[in-house]
PDB file of C-alpha atoms in Angstrom:
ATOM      1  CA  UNK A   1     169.731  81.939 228.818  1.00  0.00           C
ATOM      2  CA  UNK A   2     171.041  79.354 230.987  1.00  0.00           C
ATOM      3  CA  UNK A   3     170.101  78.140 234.833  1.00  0.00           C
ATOM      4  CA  UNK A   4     173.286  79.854 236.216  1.00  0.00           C
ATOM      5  CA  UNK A   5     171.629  83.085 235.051  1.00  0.00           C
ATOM      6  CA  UNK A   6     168.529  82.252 237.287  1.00  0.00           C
ATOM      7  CA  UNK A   7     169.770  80.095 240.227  1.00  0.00           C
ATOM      8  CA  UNK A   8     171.493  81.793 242.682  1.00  0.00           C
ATOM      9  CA  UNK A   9     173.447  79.388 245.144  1.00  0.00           C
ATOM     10  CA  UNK A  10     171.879  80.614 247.758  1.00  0.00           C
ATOM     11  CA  UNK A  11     168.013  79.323 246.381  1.00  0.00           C
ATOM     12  CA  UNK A  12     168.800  75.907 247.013  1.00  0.00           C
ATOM     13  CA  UNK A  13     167.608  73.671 249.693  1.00  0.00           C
ATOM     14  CA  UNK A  14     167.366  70.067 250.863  1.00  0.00           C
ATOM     15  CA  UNK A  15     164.352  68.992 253.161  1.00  0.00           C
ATOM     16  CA  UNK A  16     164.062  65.873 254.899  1.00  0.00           C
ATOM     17  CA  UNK A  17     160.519  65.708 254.806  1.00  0.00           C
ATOM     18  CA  UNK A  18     157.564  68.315 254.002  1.00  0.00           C
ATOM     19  CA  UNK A  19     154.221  67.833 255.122  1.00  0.00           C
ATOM     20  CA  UNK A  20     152.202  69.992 252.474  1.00  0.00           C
ATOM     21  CA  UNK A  21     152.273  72.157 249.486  1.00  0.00           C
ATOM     22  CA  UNK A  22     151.196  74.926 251.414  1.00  0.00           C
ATOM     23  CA  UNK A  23     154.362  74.346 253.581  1.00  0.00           C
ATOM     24  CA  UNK A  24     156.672  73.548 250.323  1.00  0.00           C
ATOM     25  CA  UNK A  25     155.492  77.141 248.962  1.00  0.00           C
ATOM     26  CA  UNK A  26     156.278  78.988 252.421  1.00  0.00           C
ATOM     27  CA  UNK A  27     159.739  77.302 252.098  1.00  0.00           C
ATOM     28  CA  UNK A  28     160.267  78.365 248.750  1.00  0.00           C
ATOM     29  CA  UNK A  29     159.156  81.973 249.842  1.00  0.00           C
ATOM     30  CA  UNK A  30     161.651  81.822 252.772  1.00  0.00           C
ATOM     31  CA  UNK A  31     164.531  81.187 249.984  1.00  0.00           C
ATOM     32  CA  UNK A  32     163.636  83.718 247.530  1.00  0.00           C
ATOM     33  CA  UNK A  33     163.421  86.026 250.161  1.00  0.00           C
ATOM     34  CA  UNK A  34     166.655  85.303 251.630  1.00  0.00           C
ATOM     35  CA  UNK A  35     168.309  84.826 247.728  1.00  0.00           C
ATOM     36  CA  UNK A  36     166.664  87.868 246.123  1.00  0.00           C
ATOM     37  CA  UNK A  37     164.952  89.979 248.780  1.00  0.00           C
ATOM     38  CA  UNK A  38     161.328  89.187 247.465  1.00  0.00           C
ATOM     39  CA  UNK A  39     158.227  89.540 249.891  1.00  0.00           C
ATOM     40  CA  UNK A  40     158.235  86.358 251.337  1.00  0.00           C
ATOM     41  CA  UNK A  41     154.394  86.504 251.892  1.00  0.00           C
ATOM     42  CA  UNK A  42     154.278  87.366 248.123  1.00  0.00           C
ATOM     43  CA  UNK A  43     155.885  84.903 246.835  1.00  0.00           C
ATOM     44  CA  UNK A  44     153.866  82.542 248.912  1.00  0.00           C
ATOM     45  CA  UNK A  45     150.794  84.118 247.440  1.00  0.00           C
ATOM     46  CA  UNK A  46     151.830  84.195 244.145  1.00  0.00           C
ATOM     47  CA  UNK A  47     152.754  79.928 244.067  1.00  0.00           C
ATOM     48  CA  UNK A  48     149.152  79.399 245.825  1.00  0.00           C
ATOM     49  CA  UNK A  49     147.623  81.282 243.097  1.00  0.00           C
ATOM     50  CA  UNK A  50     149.506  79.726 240.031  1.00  0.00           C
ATOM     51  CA  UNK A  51     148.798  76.413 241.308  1.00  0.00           C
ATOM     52  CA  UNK A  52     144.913  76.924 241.616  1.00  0.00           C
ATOM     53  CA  UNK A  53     144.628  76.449 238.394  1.00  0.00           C
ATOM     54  CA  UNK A  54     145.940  73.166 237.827  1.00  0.00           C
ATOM     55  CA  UNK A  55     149.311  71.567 239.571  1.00  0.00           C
ATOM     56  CA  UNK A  56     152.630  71.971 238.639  1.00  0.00           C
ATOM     57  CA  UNK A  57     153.855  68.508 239.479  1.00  0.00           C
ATOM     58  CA  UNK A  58     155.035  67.827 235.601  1.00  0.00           C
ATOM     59  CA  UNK A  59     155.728  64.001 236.432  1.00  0.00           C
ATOM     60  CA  UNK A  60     158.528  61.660 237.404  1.00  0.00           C
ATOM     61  CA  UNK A  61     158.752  63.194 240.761  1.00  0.00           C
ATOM     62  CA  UNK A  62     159.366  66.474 239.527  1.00  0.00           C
ATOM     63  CA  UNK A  63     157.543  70.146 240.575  1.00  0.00           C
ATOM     64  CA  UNK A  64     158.154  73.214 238.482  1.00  0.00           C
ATOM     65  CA  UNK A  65     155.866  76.059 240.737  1.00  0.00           C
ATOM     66  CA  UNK A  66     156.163  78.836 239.053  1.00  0.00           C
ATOM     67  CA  UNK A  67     154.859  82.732 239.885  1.00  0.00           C
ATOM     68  CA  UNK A  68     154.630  86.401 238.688  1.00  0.00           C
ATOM     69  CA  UNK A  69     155.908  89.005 240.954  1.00  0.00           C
ATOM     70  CA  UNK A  70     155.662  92.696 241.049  1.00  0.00           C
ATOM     71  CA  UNK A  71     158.708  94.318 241.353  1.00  0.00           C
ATOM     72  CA  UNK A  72     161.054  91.446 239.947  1.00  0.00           C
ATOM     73  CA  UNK A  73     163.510  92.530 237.244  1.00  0.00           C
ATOM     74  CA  UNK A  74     164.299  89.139 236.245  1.00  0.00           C
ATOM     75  CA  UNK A  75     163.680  86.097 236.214  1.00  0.00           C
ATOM     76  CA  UNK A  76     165.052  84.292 239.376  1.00  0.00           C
ATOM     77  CA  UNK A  77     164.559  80.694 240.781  1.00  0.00           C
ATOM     78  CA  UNK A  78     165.250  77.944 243.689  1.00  0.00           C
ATOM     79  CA  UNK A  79     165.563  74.756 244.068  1.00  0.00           C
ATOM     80  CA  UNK A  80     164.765  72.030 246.252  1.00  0.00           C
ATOM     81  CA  UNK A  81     165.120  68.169 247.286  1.00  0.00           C
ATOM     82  CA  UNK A  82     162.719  66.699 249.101  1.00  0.00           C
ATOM     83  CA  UNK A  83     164.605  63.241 250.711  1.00  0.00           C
ATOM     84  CA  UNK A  84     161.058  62.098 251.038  1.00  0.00           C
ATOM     85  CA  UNK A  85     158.661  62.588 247.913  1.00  0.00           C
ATOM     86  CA  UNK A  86     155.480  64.023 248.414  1.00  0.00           C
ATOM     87  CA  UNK A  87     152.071  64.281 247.200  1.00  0.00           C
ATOM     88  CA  UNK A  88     151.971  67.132 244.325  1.00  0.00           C
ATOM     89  CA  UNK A  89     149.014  66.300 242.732  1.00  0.00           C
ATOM     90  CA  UNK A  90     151.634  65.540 239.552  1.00  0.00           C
ATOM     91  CA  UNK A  91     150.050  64.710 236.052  1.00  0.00           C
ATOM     92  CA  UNK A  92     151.216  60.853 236.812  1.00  0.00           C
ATOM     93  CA  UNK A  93     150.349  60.668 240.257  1.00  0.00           C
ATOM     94  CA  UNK A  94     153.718  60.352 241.430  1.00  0.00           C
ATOM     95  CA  UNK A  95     154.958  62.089 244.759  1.00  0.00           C
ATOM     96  CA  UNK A  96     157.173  64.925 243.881  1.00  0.00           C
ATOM     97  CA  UNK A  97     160.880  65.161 245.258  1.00  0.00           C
ATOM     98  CA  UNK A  98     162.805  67.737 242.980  1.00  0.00           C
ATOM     99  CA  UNK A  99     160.951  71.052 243.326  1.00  0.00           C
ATOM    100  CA  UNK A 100     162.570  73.804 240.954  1.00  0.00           C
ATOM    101  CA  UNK A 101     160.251  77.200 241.385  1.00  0.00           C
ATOM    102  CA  UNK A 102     160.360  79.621 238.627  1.00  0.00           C
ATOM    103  CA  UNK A 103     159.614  83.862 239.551  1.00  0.00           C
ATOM    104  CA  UNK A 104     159.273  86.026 236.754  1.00  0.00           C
ATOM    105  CA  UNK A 105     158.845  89.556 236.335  1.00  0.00           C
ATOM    106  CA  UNK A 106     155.149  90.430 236.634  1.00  0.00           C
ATOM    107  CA  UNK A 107     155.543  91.975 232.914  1.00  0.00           C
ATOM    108  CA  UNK A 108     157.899  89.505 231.914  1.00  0.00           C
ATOM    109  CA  UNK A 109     156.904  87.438 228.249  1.00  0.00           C
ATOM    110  CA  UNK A 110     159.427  85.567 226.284  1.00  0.00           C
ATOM    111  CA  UNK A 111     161.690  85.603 229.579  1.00  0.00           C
ATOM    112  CA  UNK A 112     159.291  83.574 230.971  1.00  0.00           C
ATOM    113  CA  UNK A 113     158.908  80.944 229.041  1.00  0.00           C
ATOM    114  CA  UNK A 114     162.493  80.761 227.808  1.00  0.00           C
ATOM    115  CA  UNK A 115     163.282  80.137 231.849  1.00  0.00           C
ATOM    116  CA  UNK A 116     160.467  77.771 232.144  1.00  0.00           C
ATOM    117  CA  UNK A 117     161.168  75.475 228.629  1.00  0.00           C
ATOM    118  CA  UNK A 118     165.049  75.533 229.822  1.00  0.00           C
ATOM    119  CA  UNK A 119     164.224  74.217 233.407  1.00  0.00           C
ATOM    120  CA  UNK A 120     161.595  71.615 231.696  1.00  0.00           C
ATOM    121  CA  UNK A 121     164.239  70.386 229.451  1.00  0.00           C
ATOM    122  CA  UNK A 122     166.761  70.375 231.986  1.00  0.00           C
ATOM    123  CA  UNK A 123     164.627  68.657 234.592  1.00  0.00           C
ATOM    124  CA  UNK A 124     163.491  65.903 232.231  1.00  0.00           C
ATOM    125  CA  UNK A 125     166.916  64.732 231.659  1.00  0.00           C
ATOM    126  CA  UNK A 126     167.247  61.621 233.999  1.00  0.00           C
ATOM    127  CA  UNK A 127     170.849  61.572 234.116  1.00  0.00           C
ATOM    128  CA  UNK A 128     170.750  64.784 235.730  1.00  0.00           C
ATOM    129  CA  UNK A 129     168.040  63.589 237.955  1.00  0.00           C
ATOM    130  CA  UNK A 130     169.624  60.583 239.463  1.00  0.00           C
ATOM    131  CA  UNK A 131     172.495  63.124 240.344  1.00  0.00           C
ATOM    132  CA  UNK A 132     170.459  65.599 242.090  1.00  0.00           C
ATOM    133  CA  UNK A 133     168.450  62.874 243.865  1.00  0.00           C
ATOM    134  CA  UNK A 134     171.802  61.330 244.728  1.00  0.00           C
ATOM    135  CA  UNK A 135     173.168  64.353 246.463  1.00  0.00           C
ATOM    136  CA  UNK A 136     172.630  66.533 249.544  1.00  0.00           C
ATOM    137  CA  UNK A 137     175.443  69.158 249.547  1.00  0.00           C
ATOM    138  CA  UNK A 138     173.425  72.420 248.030  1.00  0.00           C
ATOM    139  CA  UNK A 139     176.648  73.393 245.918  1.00  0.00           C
ATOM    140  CA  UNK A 140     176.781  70.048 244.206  1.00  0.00           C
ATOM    141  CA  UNK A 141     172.764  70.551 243.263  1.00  0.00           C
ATOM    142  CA  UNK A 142     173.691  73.575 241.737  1.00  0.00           C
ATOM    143  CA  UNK A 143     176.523  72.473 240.207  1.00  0.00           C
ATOM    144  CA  UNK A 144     174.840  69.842 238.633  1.00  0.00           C
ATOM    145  CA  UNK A 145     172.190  72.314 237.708  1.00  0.00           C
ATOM    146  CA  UNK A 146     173.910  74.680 235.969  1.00  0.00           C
ATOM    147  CA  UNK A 147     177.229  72.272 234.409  1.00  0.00           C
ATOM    148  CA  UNK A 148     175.340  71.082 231.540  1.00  0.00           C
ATOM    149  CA  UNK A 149     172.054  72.672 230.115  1.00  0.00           C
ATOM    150  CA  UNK A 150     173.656  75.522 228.816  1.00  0.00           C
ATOM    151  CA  UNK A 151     174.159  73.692 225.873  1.00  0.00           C
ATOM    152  CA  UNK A 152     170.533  73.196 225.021  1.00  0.00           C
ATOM    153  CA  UNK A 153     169.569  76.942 226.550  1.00  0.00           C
ATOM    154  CA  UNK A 154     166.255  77.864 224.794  1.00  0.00           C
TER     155      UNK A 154
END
């Protein structure tokens, strides 16, 4: 498995600022209905529930959201940079500003977790960080995204 598999480069955004989660998670509905015809409302649903039980901010300004959908025959994602960080309720208390959502089949297992242990590991690599924070153009985030973590695919 690797992120090219599951990022389309369509399901990336930049956002100059975002004003809540609730708004983040309609944004991130908007792109994976627009990337991979999923109910937008859905989707939104989905996030909101996920993140009722305990946030998804994973630390050093970084937001994995991730959801179960009906439906979905794989696992799919999107990405986006915030160019002003925001309050995630992250396990360091650190505003969020790289948002990479995770939507999995509804029956999905393994899948699953593969996706979400090869985002983690991708995301906590700071080199690739300070590149995505340093860029704007959405086909340079996902080349950035999906040059390198092949390599250490789960």
């Amino acid at each position: 498995m690797n992120i090219a598999k599951i990022l389309d480069p369509q399901a990336i955004k930049v956002v100059g600022k975002m004003t809540s989660k609730k708004r983040l998670f309609q944004d991130l509905g908007e792109i994976a209905a627009s990337a991979y015809g999923l109910s937008e409302n859905g989707t939104v649903d989905a996030l909101q529930a996920r993140e009722s039980l305990g946030p998804t901010g994973v630390g050093h300004g970084i937001a994995l959201p991730h959801a179960r959908i009906e439906g979905l025959e794989r696992v799919v994602g999107a990405f986006m940079r915030l160019e002003s960080p925001m309050d995630f309720d992250a396990v360091d208390r650190q505003p969020v500003d790289l948002v990479f959502a995770l939507f999995a089949p509804a029956e999905s297992g393994v899948d699953h977790l593969k996706a979400l242990a090869l985002v983690s590991r991708t995301m906590r690599d700071s080199d690739i960080c300070a590149k995505l924070r340093a860029n704007n153009d959405p086909a340079t985030l996902h080349a950035i995204l999906t040059e390198g973590p092949a390599i250490k695919a789960a």
